[in-house]
Each structure stands twice: as C-alpha cells, then as structure tokens.
Amino acid sequence: MRIFFVAAVAIAIAAGRPIGAAQTDLDAFMQQVLARRDDNWKKLQQYVLDEREQIELRGPSRQPLWGEQREYTWYIRDGYFVRSPLKFNGVEVGEADRRKYEADYLKRAQDLDRRTGRRLQPGETAPAGRGDEPEPQTVDGLLKQTRQPGFVSSAYFLRFKFEEGKYALVGHETIDGRDLLRIEYYPTRLFGGTDRRRSGRDDRDSAAKARDKAYDAEFQRLMNKVALVTLWVEPKAHQIVKYRFRNLPFDFLPGSWLVHIDDLDATMTMGLPFPDVWLPQHREFVFEMSLAIGPVDARYVVDYGGYKQADVTTKVKIR
C-alpha cells in the first residue's frame, strides 16, 4: 500500500490534480484496458499460427527429472479455431491420430461455444459464417466462433476483473522499443468463487457448512493477500502487452512441513504479428518448491509464432 500511495502522489503532482482525481483517471483507464482484452483475435477473419509447448521438471542441482516437447498448428475449420498436433518429443504425429485429435477438439469448441456464446442484441448483425447462409466448404472457412479460442484464453490465464482503487501507476518502461505504462495491481477478488466439489446435494449439517464456507473465505483472502500482478500497458491502444503474476510467501498453506512452496511466477507476453492486431506470443510458468530431497522446480513454456493471414478461398495444408 505504500507503493500505491507514493505512485498516487506522483500522479497527482505531475498532473496538478488531487490524489483522488488521479486515481479515478487510472481506474477509468484500467476499466477500458480490461474491456478490450477480447477484441484482437476477432479483427481478422482468417489466420493460422504455430504453437510450441515445453514442460520440464528439475531436481536438486538442476538435474533434469522429466521433460516433454510438443508442437501444434492452429487453423480455422468450419468457422472454429482448431488445434492440430504436429510432433510429440520430435516424433511426427500420425495422420489418423492427428485427424482424430482435430475432430475431438472441434467438437469440444463447438459445444462450448454453443453453451457460452453470447446472443445477438437487437440491431446487431451476426459475424461472417452465421445465420442461414451455407457454411464454407473449405477447411479454413470464415471465422464464426464467438468464444475465445484456446490459444487466446490460455494467454489470459488470469481471470481478474476490474477492481476500482486497486491499481498503482509505477512509471514508464520500454519493451521492444515501445513506451509502456507499468501498473501494479493488488487484487482482492482474483481468487474467489464457489467450490464446485460442494455444489449440488449436500447432507452435512449447517455448522459443518458454515465452517467450510469460513475456511474457503479465509483461504481465498490469504491467496489474494500475497498475490501481485504487474501489467505493462500500451496506453494509446489500451492493450496489455505483458503481465506477470507472483505469489510470494506461501507459509500459510497446510502441509508446509512436507512440501514448502517457495515461489510461483507466471508471465504472458503479447506480440503484434499483424498491424494493430495484438495476439499471444509467449507464456511461462515457473513453480519452485522444497522437498526432503532438496529444491525442485517445474517450468512450463508456450511460444506462439508463425502467424500468417490465410486466403479463405484455398485449403490449409497441414505439414
């Protein structure tokens, strides 16, 4: 909170305005930023991209314990982004396995989009490929998906919502030649919601339910208390270019005598593969813990690249 106060004072002095007004401006700015997270992937009706996924687990002295590498490509099929496997640990995926994976992925995407897709409001027109018009017969048909495709939703793995008064402008920082605003976010509702395992029929007495509810609330409060999110924002486009999530001390977690979580660090970076279209470029998770055998860390990295705008009149050939 001291950082927040100092940042707010700096904003107010620079602008010659009261601290409250400066914070109100920052809140309004962040509300616009968070409202625009879902705009970019819809700007183009057709594009393809590649994905490279790497997982590794290392033990004491950084000795590798386990690892895996996978390669995918993404393309639009029947109006939906489909993830297609290319290689697992350097071995090419067979044609039959690839087609089955694609078909299963497409069905899940269609079912999820059907359940969660937003209905059109009065006066709105349906996106290309919707309505009673016949769907394109090419495998790279026009985009009609309404819900975020997997590569976008996984990039925005933090589902934080706008929280007034929880942001602090730290300053400016240059990344890849761009002047960005560095903003820190101190969440109170990043971890929350109900426990689905306790939904439905519950035969416990009211006292047991009350204890569980109180425990969940306290656990969520502590998780939010130790969370810090840093965002780098392009101010003109109101675009999150990068964010970093850190959970610092985990001493309150049960079982720390057996497994002590030292740090959890996650980052996401967006790129600009097309003019004025920001799309996922890199995400990384680093998980460090201490066991009886010594320190162990896990690293999960996903890189997106090879973005290409495709011709909707031709078929996409999967290499």
Short mmCIF file of C-alpha atoms in Angstrom, two decimals, residues 4-291:
data_model
loop_
_atom_site.label_atom_id
_atom_site.label_comp_id
_atom_site.label_asym_id
_atom_site.label_seq_id
_atom_site.Cartn_x
_atom_site.Cartn_y
_atom_site.Cartn_z
CA PHE A 4 0.32 2.60 -4.11
CA PHE A 5 0.32 5.82 -2.07
CA VAL A 6 3.66 7.04 -3.47
CA ALA A 7 2.53 6.31 -7.02
CA ALA A 8 -0.76 8.12 -6.48
CA VAL A 9 1.07 11.17 -5.07
CA ALA A 10 3.42 11.20 -8.08
CA ILE A 11 0.49 11.12 -10.47
CA ALA A 12 -1.26 13.93 -8.64
CA ILE A 13 1.83 16.14 -8.54
CA ALA A 14 2.59 15.61 -12.23
CA ALA A 15 -0.94 16.41 -13.27
CA GLY A 16 -1.51 19.18 -10.73
CA ARG A 17 -4.69 17.44 -9.62
CA PRO A 18 -5.95 15.97 -6.35
CA ILE A 19 -4.91 12.41 -5.49
CA GLY A 20 -8.50 11.19 -5.68
CA ALA A 21 -8.92 12.53 -9.21
CA ALA A 22 -5.66 10.94 -10.34
CA GLN A 23 -6.74 7.55 -9.00
CA THR A 24 -10.13 7.94 -10.67
CA ASP A 25 -8.37 8.54 -14.01
CA LEU A 26 -6.24 5.42 -13.52
CA ASP A 27 -9.31 3.35 -12.64
CA ALA A 28 -11.13 4.60 -15.75
CA PHE A 29 -8.07 3.79 -17.87
CA MET A 30 -7.80 0.24 -16.49
CA GLN A 31 -11.51 -0.33 -16.99
CA GLN A 32 -11.00 0.38 -20.70
CA VAL A 33 -7.92 -1.85 -20.82
CA LEU A 34 -9.70 -4.84 -19.33
CA ALA A 35 -12.75 -4.30 -21.52
CA ARG A 36 -10.60 -4.61 -24.67
CA ARG A 37 -8.93 -7.92 -23.87
CA ASP A 38 -11.21 -9.86 -26.22
CA ASP A 39 -11.10 -7.53 -29.23
CA ASN A 40 -7.97 -8.50 -31.12
CA TRP A 41 -8.47 -12.11 -32.13
CA LYS A 42 -11.74 -11.16 -33.86
CA LYS A 43 -10.25 -8.45 -36.08
CA LEU A 44 -9.19 -10.87 -38.83
CA GLN A 45 -11.49 -13.44 -40.36
CA GLN A 46 -8.71 -15.88 -41.18
CA TYR A 47 -5.20 -16.59 -39.95
CA VAL A 48 -3.07 -19.53 -38.89
CA LEU A 49 -0.35 -19.86 -36.26
CA ASP A 50 2.09 -22.35 -34.71
CA GLU A 51 2.46 -23.36 -31.06
CA ARG A 52 5.44 -24.92 -29.28
CA GLU A 53 4.92 -26.31 -25.79
CA GLN A 54 7.69 -27.38 -23.43
CA ILE A 55 7.49 -28.86 -19.93
CA GLU A 56 10.45 -29.72 -17.72
CA LEU A 57 10.94 -30.80 -14.12
CA ARG A 58 14.32 -30.39 -12.42
CA GLY A 59 15.54 -31.64 -9.06
CA PRO A 60 18.45 -30.70 -6.77
CA SER A 61 21.47 -29.22 -8.60
CA ARG A 62 19.15 -28.54 -11.54
CA GLN A 63 19.25 -32.18 -12.61
CA PRO A 64 16.53 -32.91 -15.20
CA LEU A 65 13.91 -35.34 -13.89
CA TRP A 66 11.34 -35.26 -16.68
CA GLY A 67 10.56 -33.25 -19.80
CA GLU A 68 8.33 -33.10 -22.83
CA GLN A 69 8.04 -31.06 -26.04
CA ARG A 70 5.02 -30.75 -28.30
CA GLU A 71 4.32 -28.81 -31.48
CA TYR A 72 0.93 -27.78 -32.84
CA THR A 73 -0.56 -25.63 -35.54
CA TRP A 74 -3.82 -23.69 -35.32
CA TYR A 75 -6.17 -23.05 -38.24
CA ILE A 76 -9.83 -22.28 -38.84
CA ARG A 77 -12.03 -25.23 -39.72
CA ASP A 78 -15.81 -24.93 -40.08
CA GLY A 79 -15.54 -21.44 -38.60
CA TYR A 80 -13.64 -22.51 -35.45
CA PHE A 81 -10.00 -22.35 -34.44
CA VAL A 82 -8.75 -25.93 -34.26
CA ARG A 83 -5.54 -27.11 -32.62
CA SER A 84 -3.73 -29.69 -34.72
CA PRO A 85 -0.81 -31.76 -33.29
CA LEU A 86 2.36 -31.99 -35.38
CA LYS A 87 5.10 -33.52 -33.22
CA PHE A 88 5.44 -35.03 -29.74
CA ASN A 89 9.04 -35.11 -28.48
CA GLY A 90 10.35 -34.79 -32.02
CA VAL A 91 8.21 -37.62 -33.43
CA GLU A 92 5.65 -36.67 -36.08
CA VAL A 93 2.03 -37.42 -35.23
CA GLY A 94 0.38 -39.97 -37.50
CA GLU A 95 -2.35 -38.87 -39.88
CA ALA A 96 -5.10 -40.90 -38.20
CA ASP A 97 -4.17 -39.63 -34.71
CA ARG A 98 -3.95 -36.07 -35.95
CA ARG A 99 -7.38 -36.17 -37.60
CA LYS A 100 -8.96 -37.71 -34.50
CA TYR A 101 -7.39 -35.06 -32.26
CA GLU A 102 -8.68 -32.29 -34.56
CA ALA A 103 -12.19 -33.75 -34.72
CA ASP A 104 -12.39 -34.09 -30.93
CA TYR A 105 -11.03 -30.57 -30.44
CA LEU A 106 -13.52 -29.11 -32.93
CA LYS A 107 -16.46 -30.84 -31.23
CA ARG A 108 -15.42 -29.53 -27.81
CA ALA A 109 -15.01 -25.99 -29.18
CA GLN A 110 -18.41 -26.09 -30.87
CA ASP A 111 -20.14 -27.47 -27.78
CA LEU A 112 -18.51 -24.87 -25.52
CA ASP A 113 -19.28 -22.04 -27.92
CA ARG A 114 -22.88 -23.20 -28.15
CA ARG A 115 -23.25 -23.21 -24.36
CA THR A 116 -21.48 -19.92 -23.64
CA GLY A 117 -21.89 -17.93 -26.87
CA ARG A 118 -23.45 -14.54 -26.41
CA ARG A 119 -26.82 -13.98 -28.05
CA LEU A 120 -27.08 -11.10 -30.51
CA GLN A 121 -28.61 -7.89 -29.23
CA PRO A 122 -31.36 -6.05 -31.15
CA GLY A 123 -29.85 -4.29 -34.16
CA GLU A 124 -26.68 -6.41 -34.20
CA THR A 125 -25.69 -8.47 -37.19
CA ALA A 126 -24.21 -11.94 -36.98
CA PRO A 127 -20.49 -12.45 -37.74
CA ALA A 128 -19.50 -13.90 -41.07
CA GLY A 129 -20.50 -17.53 -41.44
CA ARG A 130 -23.50 -17.32 -39.07
CA GLY A 131 -27.20 -17.35 -39.78
CA ASP A 132 -28.90 -19.36 -42.52
CA GLU A 133 -26.12 -18.93 -45.05
CA PRO A 134 -24.38 -22.15 -46.11
CA GLU A 135 -21.08 -22.65 -44.32
CA PRO A 136 -17.90 -22.51 -46.40
CA GLN A 137 -16.81 -25.94 -47.56
CA THR A 138 -13.08 -25.28 -47.30
CA VAL A 139 -11.36 -26.36 -44.10
CA ASP A 140 -10.33 -22.75 -43.48
CA GLY A 141 -13.84 -21.28 -43.55
CA LEU A 142 -14.60 -17.81 -42.26
CA LEU A 143 -14.43 -17.28 -38.52
CA LYS A 144 -17.76 -17.59 -36.72
CA GLN A 145 -16.55 -18.63 -33.26
CA THR A 146 -17.87 -16.29 -30.54
CA ARG A 147 -15.97 -17.60 -27.52
CA GLN A 148 -12.23 -17.05 -27.16
CA PRO A 149 -10.22 -19.76 -28.93
CA GLY A 150 -7.90 -21.84 -26.77
CA PHE A 151 -4.67 -20.01 -27.59
CA VAL A 152 -6.25 -16.68 -26.54
CA SER A 153 -7.99 -17.85 -23.36
CA SER A 154 -4.84 -19.67 -22.21
CA ALA A 155 -2.81 -16.50 -22.72
CA TYR A 156 -5.21 -14.58 -20.47
CA PHE A 157 -4.91 -17.23 -17.78
CA LEU A 158 -5.56 -14.64 -15.08
CA ARG A 159 -9.31 -14.06 -14.99
CA PHE A 160 -9.04 -10.86 -13.00
CA LYS A 161 -11.88 -8.38 -13.22
CA PHE A 162 -11.83 -4.63 -12.84
CA GLU A 163 -11.37 -3.57 -9.20
CA GLU A 164 -11.62 0.13 -8.50
CA GLY A 165 -8.82 1.58 -6.39
CA LYS A 166 -6.56 -1.50 -6.65
CA TYR A 167 -4.13 -0.17 -9.28
CA ALA A 168 -0.95 1.88 -8.91
CA LEU A 169 0.98 3.54 -11.72
CA VAL A 170 4.65 2.70 -11.10
CA GLY A 171 6.06 4.51 -14.13
CA HIS A 172 7.14 4.03 -17.75
CA GLU A 173 9.18 1.15 -19.16
CA THR A 174 10.44 0.44 -22.67
CA ILE A 175 9.89 -3.06 -24.08
CA ASP A 176 10.79 -3.87 -27.70
CA GLY A 177 11.08 -0.17 -28.42
CA ARG A 178 7.59 0.64 -27.11
CA ASP A 179 6.97 3.09 -24.29
CA LEU A 180 4.63 1.26 -21.92
CA LEU A 181 2.96 2.10 -18.65
CA ARG A 182 3.93 -0.19 -15.78
CA ILE A 183 0.97 -0.70 -13.48
CA GLU A 184 0.74 -2.82 -10.35
CA TYR A 185 -2.50 -4.49 -9.38
CA TYR A 186 -3.24 -5.53 -5.79
CA PRO A 187 -6.20 -7.93 -6.10
CA THR A 188 -8.87 -8.74 -3.58
CA ARG A 189 -11.05 -10.86 -5.89
CA LEU A 190 -8.50 -12.69 -8.06
CA PHE A 191 -9.11 -15.89 -6.11
CA GLY A 192 -12.74 -16.42 -5.28
CA GLY A 193 -15.93 -18.14 -6.31
CA THR A 194 -17.55 -21.29 -5.03
CA ASP A 195 -16.14 -24.77 -4.62
CA ARG A 196 -17.78 -26.91 -7.30
CA ARG A 197 -17.00 -30.06 -5.35
CA ARG A 198 -19.51 -28.91 -2.74
CA SER A 199 -22.23 -27.95 -5.20
CA GLY A 200 -25.37 -30.00 -5.63
CA ARG A 201 -26.73 -32.19 -2.87
CA ASP A 202 -25.05 -31.69 0.48
CA ASP A 203 -26.20 -33.65 3.52
CA ARG A 204 -23.86 -32.01 6.03
CA ASP A 205 -25.29 -30.07 8.94
CA SER A 206 -25.37 -26.29 8.91
CA ALA A 207 -22.45 -25.98 11.32
CA ALA A 208 -20.17 -28.05 9.03
CA LYS A 209 -21.24 -26.00 6.02
CA ALA A 210 -20.53 -22.78 7.90
CA ARG A 211 -17.04 -23.99 8.89
CA ASP A 212 -16.22 -24.97 5.31
CA LYS A 213 -17.51 -21.65 3.99
CA ALA A 214 -15.43 -19.73 6.53
CA TYR A 215 -12.34 -21.81 5.67
CA ASP A 216 -12.78 -21.17 1.94
CA ALA A 217 -13.23 -17.43 2.50
CA GLU A 218 -10.11 -17.19 4.67
CA PHE A 219 -8.03 -19.27 2.21
CA GLN A 220 -9.11 -17.03 -0.70
CA ARG A 221 -8.35 -13.92 1.35
CA LEU A 222 -4.82 -15.13 2.10
CA MET A 223 -4.19 -16.12 -1.53
CA ASN A 224 -5.29 -12.66 -2.67
CA LYS A 225 -3.21 -11.01 0.03
CA VAL A 226 0.07 -12.48 -1.23
CA ALA A 227 -0.68 -12.02 -4.95
CA LEU A 228 0.88 -9.26 -7.02
CA VAL A 229 0.14 -8.64 -10.69
CA THR A 230 2.31 -6.30 -12.75
CA LEU A 231 0.94 -5.13 -16.09
CA TRP A 232 2.71 -3.38 -18.95
CA VAL A 233 0.14 -1.48 -20.99
CA GLU A 234 0.35 0.31 -24.35
CA PRO A 235 -1.59 3.48 -23.45
CA LYS A 236 -2.85 4.53 -26.88
CA ALA A 237 -4.25 1.12 -27.78
CA HIS A 238 -5.30 0.32 -24.17
CA GLN A 239 -3.55 -3.01 -24.75
CA ILE A 240 -1.97 -5.29 -22.15
CA VAL A 241 1.38 -6.10 -23.78
CA LYS A 242 2.71 -8.16 -20.87
CA TYR A 243 1.74 -9.17 -17.39
CA ARG A 244 3.44 -11.01 -14.56
CA PHE A 245 1.82 -12.80 -11.68
CA ARG A 246 3.65 -13.63 -8.47
CA ASN A 247 2.54 -15.31 -5.25
CA LEU A 248 5.29 -14.57 -2.77
CA PRO A 249 5.06 -16.17 0.72
CA PHE A 250 3.08 -19.44 0.99
CA ASP A 251 3.76 -20.10 4.66
CA PHE A 252 0.04 -20.20 5.43
CA LEU A 253 -0.58 -23.29 3.26
CA PRO A 254 -1.22 -26.56 5.10
CA GLY A 255 1.42 -29.29 4.90
CA SER A 256 4.33 -26.87 4.52
CA TRP A 257 6.39 -29.15 6.77
CA LEU A 258 6.31 -31.73 3.95
CA VAL A 259 6.22 -29.55 0.83
CA HIS A 260 7.13 -25.87 1.02
CA ILE A 261 6.17 -23.76 -1.98
CA ASP A 262 8.92 -21.19 -2.43
CA ASP A 263 7.63 -19.21 -5.39
CA LEU A 264 5.13 -19.17 -8.22
CA ASP A 265 5.92 -16.90 -11.15
CA ALA A 266 3.85 -16.65 -14.33
CA THR A 267 4.25 -14.27 -17.28
CA MET A 268 2.41 -13.64 -20.53
CA THR A 269 3.57 -11.53 -23.47
CA MET A 270 1.57 -10.36 -26.46
CA GLY A 271 3.01 -9.67 -29.91
CA LEU A 272 1.94 -7.64 -32.92
CA PRO A 273 2.02 -10.11 -35.84
CA PHE A 274 -0.38 -8.00 -37.92
CA PRO A 275 -0.86 -4.22 -37.97
CA ASP A 276 -2.97 -3.17 -34.98
CA VAL A 277 -3.69 -6.80 -34.03
CA TRP A 278 -2.21 -7.98 -30.70
CA LEU A 279 -2.05 -11.75 -30.24
CA PRO A 280 -0.35 -14.16 -27.79
CA GLN A 281 3.41 -14.61 -28.20
CA HIS A 282 4.81 -16.20 -25.05
CA ARG A 283 3.69 -17.52 -21.69
CA GLU A 284 5.76 -19.10 -18.96
CA PHE A 285 5.12 -20.65 -15.56
CA VAL A 286 7.86 -21.32 -13.01
CA PHE A 287 6.98 -23.26 -9.88
CA GLU A 288 9.61 -23.69 -7.13
CA MET A 289 9.23 -25.87 -4.06
CA SER A 290 11.35 -27.50 -1.37
CA LEU A 291 11.12 -31.22 -0.54
#
